[in-house]
Amino acid sequence: MAESSLRRRSVEPHPYGDNIEMKGPYKVSELSSDDRLDAEYEAPVLGDSSQWGDTANDMRDMQRLGKKQEFKRNFSFLSTLGFVSIYMATWEFVLVSLSVGLSNGGFAGLFWCFITTVLCYSTIVASLAEMASMAPTSGGQYHWVSEFAPPEYQRVLSYASGWMSTLGWLASVASSVFVVTTQVEAMINVTAPDYAFTNWQYTLLMIAFVAITIVFNTWGANALPAIETASLFGHLVGFIVVLVPLWVLCPKNTAKEVFVDFETNGGWSIGPAYLVSQVTVMYCNLGSDSVVHISEEVEDASITVPKCMWYSYVGNVTLGIIMLITMLFCMGPLDEAINSDVPYLLLFNNTGYPALSIVLNVILFFLIYAGNITALATCAREMWAFSRDRGLPFSSWIGKMDKKWQIPFNSVYATSIACVILSLINLGSTLAFNIVVSLSVLGLLSTYMISIGCVLRKRIKGEPLPPARWSLGRWGTVINGFAFFYSAFIIVFCCFPSYLPVDAGSANWAPLVWVAVMMVALAVYVMHGKRHYTAPVEFVEGRKAAGIQLQSS
């Protein structure tokens, strides 16, 4: 890499300064007068920018976190933005997953619930983005908990967060695979309305999709940034291509029906119905933290990652609101939408052209499948990082990095195997499978609440936090406080059933499974974790013991 190129990429000041010493084959020179070390932090930064693509800020962050650089930083701002945007896929999931809200509130209830939920959830995204700037590491939430929690609790809390994060992302991958399988059935239903997959057909298709996704995350991993960039443009262009024919061809509901008329058909009264619908709305907007888990692959991560988290959230929410309004105006009568097994298919069929309906379904299918690639990459990186700290069984295998490809192949395989095992549950019971995948929101929200709570505690007590290039500033305490209590509030409603009355088929079993998994995690911690788990804070500058070197897999 040319020296001029390195200087160009390293000019933005870091909170610790940029006057670094590199003990490698490359040395940074001719730094500006603004690039000076803070008196509080004078550790040399180790790295080889010609090999890894680090900026000076990246090398300093990895030095502070005590991590050895093992990934090549090949994600630019645009590909990183594509990575998180296509996983969130808010306008796409507005179409495929908001049917619960139609029963619990009607058109108007769903619209206003969406607006209030995304505003409240924005405080969680902002809080996570700031932590990603403080500590840009693939570990994400469990690392933040380890670094920011009270010393006496950090080990057990970070271990629990790691398990909940792993659980949430595994459920998310399985959920995404299931969604694209249902889309295949929906495309068939355009011309064969009575056709339905059997459980074994569903399972085989899910396994096939997992197998294809593995290729993109292993042998095709070098092309992943380009794929994510292309997915970003597909996400934007697809939005226009789907939106225009719906507005032009579909019959329209009235503005009063869309914005004013509240109806409850799920058994709840209007208040609880509104609150229960928040969980489904949040599912459409979940995933801003996906990009956190590729932090060690992103160029200038401490500013790029939080910016992409925030910009993707704002952009996806904007597109989601527009698509939601379109769906509510163009879907037709509420009763038909509620009674439809696939409400978005009803919407597409309202164009009056079966061929166009298939085309719109195909566009939606490819975009949501592109998010599957991101989901697998995210979960694999999270499992790799947690295994680097010996947090999972078989950590020595899962946490192995392929030195030639600079890809954690084994963690990709482990994630895929777990997803296939989950898909096999569908052979016996679709209900059981849905119970497992419904854990994604509950598991991830738990990690959000714990990590944000740790930062909030430090702010309230006036304890120092690492500097952040993307900072909440004086609003940090207020935003963190609201985000913490809102996370707890939503977790409560994640435990409610979607409909009343409740039977075995409509009960919300996710809390029971979540508690069971936490009990398993506790047992594993007692038998394995207490002896083998290495809390990330043990490698952080200023907290690690003398003689501790940089951590590697």
Coordinates of C-alpha atoms in Angstrom, one line a residue, residues 102-477:
L102 CA -53.8 -6.0 11.4
S103 CA -55.7 -8.0 14.0
N104 CA -54.5 -6.0 17.0
G105 CA -55.5 -2.4 16.0
G106 CA -56.6 -2.6 12.4
F107 CA -55.1 -0.3 9.8
A108 CA -54.9 2.8 12.0
G109 CA -53.6 0.9 15.0
L110 CA -50.8 -0.7 13.0
F111 CA -49.8 2.7 11.5
W112 CA -49.6 4.6 14.7
C113 CA -48.0 1.7 16.6
F114 CA -45.3 1.7 13.9
I115 CA -44.6 5.4 14.3
T116 CA -44.4 5.4 18.1
T117 CA -42.3 2.2 18.2
V118 CA -39.7 3.3 15.7
L119 CA -39.3 6.6 17.6
C120 CA -38.8 4.8 20.9
Y121 CA -36.5 2.1 19.5
S122 CA -34.3 4.8 18.0
T123 CA -32.9 5.5 21.5
I124 CA -31.7 1.8 21.6
V125 CA -30.1 2.1 18.2
A126 CA -28.3 5.3 19.2
S127 CA -27.1 3.8 22.5
L128 CA -25.7 0.7 20.7
A129 CA -24.1 2.9 18.0
E130 CA -22.2 4.9 20.7
M131 CA -21.0 1.7 22.4
A132 CA -19.8 0.4 18.9
S133 CA -17.7 3.6 18.6
M134 CA -16.3 3.1 22.1
A135 CA -15.4 -0.6 21.5
P136 CA -15.6 -1.7 17.9
T137 CA -15.2 -5.4 18.3
S138 CA -16.9 -8.5 16.8
G139 CA -18.0 -9.5 20.3
G140 CA -20.5 -6.6 20.5
Q141 CA -22.8 -6.7 23.5
Y142 CA -21.1 -9.3 25.6
H143 CA -17.8 -7.4 25.2
W144 CA -19.4 -4.1 26.2
V145 CA -21.0 -5.7 29.2
S146 CA -17.6 -7.2 30.3
E147 CA -15.9 -3.8 29.9
F148 CA -18.7 -1.6 31.4
A149 CA -20.3 -3.8 34.1
P150 CA -19.4 -3.6 37.8
P151 CA -16.2 -5.7 38.2
E152 CA -17.9 -8.1 40.6
Y153 CA -20.7 -8.9 38.0
Q154 CA -19.0 -8.4 34.7
R155 CA -17.9 -12.0 34.2
V156 CA -21.3 -13.7 34.7
L157 CA -23.2 -10.9 33.0
S158 CA -21.0 -10.9 30.0
Y159 CA -21.2 -14.7 29.7
A160 CA -25.0 -14.6 29.9
S161 CA -25.0 -11.8 27.3
G162 CA -22.9 -13.9 25.0
W163 CA -25.3 -16.8 25.2
M164 CA -28.3 -14.6 24.7
S165 CA -26.7 -13.0 21.7
T166 CA -25.8 -16.3 20.2
L167 CA -29.4 -17.6 20.9
G168 CA -30.9 -14.5 19.3
W169 CA -28.8 -14.6 16.2
L170 CA -29.3 -18.3 15.6
A171 CA -33.0 -17.8 15.9
S172 CA -32.8 -14.9 13.5
V173 CA -30.9 -16.9 10.9
A174 CA -33.5 -19.7 11.2
S175 CA -36.3 -17.2 11.0
S176 CA -34.9 -15.6 7.9
V177 CA -34.5 -19.0 6.2
F178 CA -38.1 -19.8 7.0
V179 CA -39.3 -16.5 5.6
V180 CA -37.7 -17.1 2.2
T181 CA -39.2 -20.6 2.1
T182 CA -42.7 -19.2 2.7
Q183 CA -42.0 -16.7 -0.1
V184 CA -41.5 -19.6 -2.5
E185 CA -44.8 -21.0 -1.5
A186 CA -46.4 -17.6 -2.0
M187 CA -45.1 -17.3 -5.5
I188 CA -46.6 -20.7 -6.3
N189 CA -49.9 -19.6 -4.7
V190 CA -50.3 -16.8 -7.3
T191 CA -51.3 -19.3 -9.9
A192 CA -52.2 -22.3 -7.6
P193 CA -54.0 -20.7 -4.5
D194 CA -54.7 -24.0 -2.9
Y195 CA -51.2 -25.4 -3.0
A196 CA -49.4 -25.8 0.4
F197 CA -46.0 -27.2 1.2
T198 CA -45.8 -30.2 3.6
N199 CA -43.5 -30.0 6.6
W200 CA -40.8 -32.1 4.9
Q201 CA -40.9 -29.9 1.8
Y202 CA -40.4 -26.8 4.0
T203 CA -37.5 -28.4 5.8
L204 CA -35.8 -29.5 2.6
L205 CA -36.1 -26.1 1.1
M206 CA -34.7 -24.5 4.3
I207 CA -31.7 -26.8 4.3
A208 CA -31.1 -26.0 0.6
F209 CA -31.2 -22.2 1.3
V210 CA -28.7 -22.7 4.2
A211 CA -26.4 -24.7 2.0
I212 CA -26.4 -21.9 -0.7
T213 CA -25.8 -19.2 2.0
I214 CA -22.8 -21.1 3.3
V215 CA -21.0 -20.7 -0.1
F216 CA -21.4 -16.9 0.1
N217 CA -19.9 -16.8 3.6
T218 CA -16.9 -19.1 2.9
W219 CA -15.4 -19.6 -0.6
G220 CA -17.3 -16.5 -1.8
A221 CA -16.5 -14.4 1.3
N222 CA -14.0 -12.2 -0.6
A223 CA -16.8 -11.0 -2.7
L224 CA -19.1 -10.3 0.3
P225 CA -18.4 -6.5 0.4
A226 CA -19.3 -6.2 -3.3
I227 CA -22.4 -8.3 -2.7
E228 CA -23.5 -6.1 0.2
T229 CA -23.0 -3.0 -2.0
A230 CA -25.1 -4.5 -4.7
S231 CA -27.7 -5.4 -2.2
L232 CA -27.9 -1.8 -1.0
F233 CA -28.7 -0.6 -4.5
G234 CA -31.1 -3.5 -4.9
H235 CA -32.8 -2.6 -1.7
L236 CA -33.4 1.0 -2.9
V237 CA -34.3 0.2 -6.5
G238 CA -36.5 -2.7 -5.5
F239 CA -38.4 -0.3 -3.2
I240 CA -39.4 1.9 -6.2
V241 CA -40.1 -1.0 -8.5
V242 CA -42.6 -2.5 -6.0
L243 CA -44.1 0.8 -4.8
V244 CA -45.1 2.3 -8.2
P245 CA -47.3 -0.4 -9.5
L246 CA -49.1 -0.7 -6.2
W247 CA -50.0 3.0 -6.2
V248 CA -51.0 3.0 -9.9
L249 CA -53.0 -0.3 -10.1
C250 CA -54.5 -1.2 -6.8
P251 CA -57.9 0.0 -5.5
K252 CA -57.4 2.3 -2.5
N253 CA -58.8 2.4 1.0
T254 CA -59.9 5.7 2.4
A255 CA -57.6 8.0 4.5
K256 CA -60.1 7.6 7.4
E257 CA -59.7 3.8 7.3
V258 CA -55.9 4.0 7.2
F259 CA -55.3 6.7 9.8
V260 CA -58.4 6.9 12.0
D261 CA -60.3 3.6 12.3
F262 CA -59.0 1.4 15.1
E263 CA -60.3 -2.2 15.2
T264 CA -59.4 -5.1 17.5
N265 CA -60.0 -8.6 16.1
G266 CA -57.3 -10.5 18.1
G267 CA -59.2 -10.8 21.4
W268 CA -57.3 -7.9 23.2
S269 CA -58.9 -4.5 24.0
I270 CA -57.4 -1.6 22.1
G271 CA -54.7 -0.7 24.7
P272 CA -53.1 -4.1 25.2
A273 CA -53.5 -4.8 21.4
Y274 CA -51.5 -1.7 20.6
L275 CA -48.7 -2.7 23.0
V276 CA -48.5 -6.3 21.8
S277 CA -48.2 -5.1 18.2
Q278 CA -45.0 -3.3 19.1
V279 CA -43.1 -6.6 19.2
T280 CA -44.0 -7.3 15.5
V281 CA -43.1 -3.8 14.5
M282 CA -39.8 -4.1 16.2
Y283 CA -39.1 -7.3 14.3
C284 CA -39.3 -5.3 11.1
N285 CA -36.7 -2.8 12.4
L286 CA -34.4 -5.2 14.3
G287 CA -30.8 -5.7 13.2
S288 CA -28.9 -2.4 13.4
D289 CA -26.3 -4.3 15.6
S290 CA -25.6 -6.8 12.9
V291 CA -22.8 -4.6 11.6
V292 CA -21.2 -4.5 15.0
H293 CA -20.2 -8.1 14.6
I294 CA -18.1 -7.3 11.5
S295 CA -16.4 -4.4 13.2
E296 CA -13.0 -6.0 12.9
E297 CA -13.5 -6.2 9.1
V298 CA -14.6 -2.6 8.6
E299 CA -12.2 0.2 7.7
D300 CA -12.1 3.0 10.3
A301 CA -14.6 1.0 12.3
S302 CA -15.0 3.3 15.3
I303 CA -16.7 5.9 13.1
T304 CA -17.9 3.9 10.1
V305 CA -19.9 1.3 12.1
P306 CA -21.9 3.7 14.3
K307 CA -22.6 5.9 11.3
C308 CA -23.9 3.0 9.3
M309 CA -26.0 1.8 12.2
W310 CA -27.7 5.2 12.5
Y311 CA -28.0 6.0 8.8
S312 CA -29.4 2.6 8.0
Y313 CA -31.9 2.9 10.7
V314 CA -33.2 6.3 9.6
G315 CA -33.2 5.3 6.0
N316 CA -34.9 1.9 6.6
V317 CA -37.5 3.4 8.9
T318 CA -38.3 6.1 6.3
L319 CA -38.8 3.5 3.5
G320 CA -40.7 1.3 5.9
I321 CA -43.2 4.1 6.7
I322 CA -43.8 4.8 3.1
M323 CA -44.3 1.1 2.3
L324 CA -46.6 0.7 5.3
I325 CA -48.8 3.6 4.1
T326 CA -48.9 2.0 0.6
M327 CA -49.8 -1.4 2.0
L328 CA -52.6 0.0 4.2
F329 CA -54.1 2.0 1.3
C330 CA -53.8 -0.7 -1.3
M331 CA -54.5 -4.0 0.6
G332 CA -58.2 -3.9 0.3
P333 CA -60.8 -4.6 3.0
L334 CA -59.4 -5.3 6.5
D335 CA -61.4 -8.5 7.0
E336 CA -59.9 -10.1 3.9
A337 CA -56.4 -9.1 4.9
I338 CA -56.9 -10.6 8.4
N339 CA -58.3 -13.9 7.0
S340 CA -55.5 -14.2 4.4
D341 CA -52.7 -16.6 5.2
V342 CA -50.3 -14.4 3.2
P343 CA -51.5 -10.8 3.4
Y344 CA -48.8 -9.4 1.1
L345 CA -49.8 -11.8 -1.6
L346 CA -53.3 -10.3 -1.4
L347 CA -51.7 -6.9 -1.8
F348 CA -49.7 -7.9 -4.9
N349 CA -52.7 -9.7 -6.4
N350 CA -54.7 -6.5 -6.1
T351 CA -52.7 -5.1 -9.0
G352 CA -54.9 -7.3 -11.2
Y353 CA -52.0 -8.9 -13.0
P354 CA -50.8 -12.4 -11.9
A355 CA -47.6 -12.0 -13.9
L356 CA -46.8 -8.7 -12.1
S357 CA -47.7 -10.3 -8.8
I358 CA -45.1 -13.0 -9.4
V359 CA -42.5 -10.4 -10.4
L360 CA -43.0 -8.4 -7.2
N361 CA -42.8 -11.6 -5.2
V362 CA -39.5 -12.5 -6.9
I363 CA -38.0 -9.1 -6.1
L364 CA -39.1 -9.4 -2.5
F365 CA -37.6 -13.0 -2.4
F366 CA -34.2 -12.0 -3.7
L367 CA -33.9 -9.0 -1.4
I368 CA -34.9 -10.9 1.8
Y369 CA -32.6 -13.8 0.7
A370 CA -29.7 -11.3 0.5
G371 CA -30.4 -10.5 4.1
N372 CA -29.9 -14.2 4.9
I373 CA -26.3 -13.9 3.7
T374 CA -25.8 -11.0 6.2
A375 CA -27.6 -12.9 9.0
L376 CA -25.3 -15.9 8.6
A377 CA -22.2 -13.7 8.5
T378 CA -23.3 -11.8 11.6
C379 CA -24.1 -14.9 13.6
A380 CA -20.9 -16.6 12.6
R381 CA -18.8 -13.6 13.6
E382 CA -20.5 -13.4 17.0
M383 CA -20.0 -17.1 17.6
W384 CA -16.4 -16.8 16.5
A385 CA -15.8 -13.9 18.9
F386 CA -17.5 -15.6 21.8
S387 CA -15.5 -18.8 21.1
R388 CA -12.3 -16.7 21.0
D389 CA -13.1 -16.0 24.6
R390 CA -13.9 -19.7 25.2
G391 CA -17.6 -19.0 25.9
L392 CA -19.1 -21.8 24.0
P393 CA -18.7 -25.6 24.0
F394 CA -16.2 -26.7 21.3
S395 CA -14.7 -23.2 21.3
S396 CA -11.3 -24.3 20.1
W397 CA -13.0 -25.5 16.9
I398 CA -15.6 -22.8 16.4
G399 CA -13.1 -20.1 17.2
K400 CA -10.5 -21.2 14.7
M401 CA -9.5 -18.7 12.0
D402 CA -8.4 -19.9 8.6
K403 CA -5.2 -18.0 8.2
K404 CA -5.1 -18.3 4.4
W405 CA -8.6 -17.0 3.7
Q406 CA -8.9 -14.9 6.9
I407 CA -12.4 -16.2 7.4
P408 CA -13.7 -18.2 10.4
F409 CA -14.9 -21.1 8.3
N410 CA -15.7 -23.3 11.3
S411 CA -18.0 -20.7 12.9
V412 CA -19.9 -20.4 9.6
Y413 CA -20.3 -24.2 9.6
A414 CA -21.4 -24.3 13.2
T415 CA -24.0 -21.6 12.7
S416 CA -25.3 -23.5 9.6
I417 CA -25.4 -26.8 11.4
A418 CA -27.4 -25.2 14.2
C419 CA -29.8 -23.7 11.7
V420 CA -30.3 -27.1 10.0
I421 CA -31.0 -28.7 13.3
L422 CA -33.6 -26.0 14.0
S423 CA -35.2 -26.6 10.6
L424 CA -35.5 -30.3 11.4
I425 CA -37.8 -29.4 14.3
N426 CA -40.2 -28.2 11.6
L427 CA -40.6 -31.9 10.5
G428 CA -42.3 -32.7 13.7
S429 CA -44.1 -29.5 14.6
T430 CA -44.3 -26.1 12.9
L431 CA -45.5 -24.7 16.2
A432 CA -42.3 -25.9 17.9
F433 CA -40.2 -24.4 15.2
N434 CA -42.0 -21.0 15.4
I435 CA -41.5 -21.0 19.2
V436 CA -37.8 -21.3 18.7
V437 CA -37.5 -18.6 16.0
S438 CA -39.6 -16.2 18.0
L439 CA -36.7 -16.0 20.5
S440 CA -34.8 -13.6 18.2
V441 CA -36.4 -10.4 19.5
L442 CA -36.4 -11.6 23.1
G443 CA -32.8 -12.8 23.1
L444 CA -31.4 -9.7 21.4
L445 CA -33.4 -7.2 23.5
S446 CA -32.0 -8.8 26.6
T447 CA -28.4 -8.1 25.5
Y448 CA -29.4 -4.6 24.6
M449 CA -30.9 -3.9 28.0
I450 CA -27.9 -5.3 29.9
S451 CA -25.2 -3.5 27.9
I452 CA -27.1 -0.2 27.9
G453 CA -27.8 -0.6 31.6
C454 CA -24.1 -1.0 32.3
V455 CA -23.2 2.2 30.4
L456 CA -26.1 4.1 32.1
R457 CA -24.8 3.1 35.5
K458 CA -21.4 4.4 34.7
R459 CA -22.8 7.7 33.5
I460 CA -25.0 8.1 36.6
K461 CA -22.1 7.3 38.9
G462 CA -19.8 9.7 37.0
E463 CA -17.3 6.9 36.1
P464 CA -15.2 7.4 33.0
L465 CA -16.1 5.8 29.7
P466 CA -13.8 5.2 26.7
P467 CA -13.9 8.0 24.2
A468 CA -16.3 7.7 21.3
R469 CA -15.9 9.3 17.9
W470 CA -19.7 8.9 17.5
S471 CA -21.0 10.2 20.9
L472 CA -24.3 11.0 22.5
G473 CA -22.6 13.8 24.4
R474 CA -24.7 15.5 27.1
W475 CA -27.8 13.6 26.0
G476 CA -26.2 10.3 26.8
T477 CA -27.8 9.8 30.2

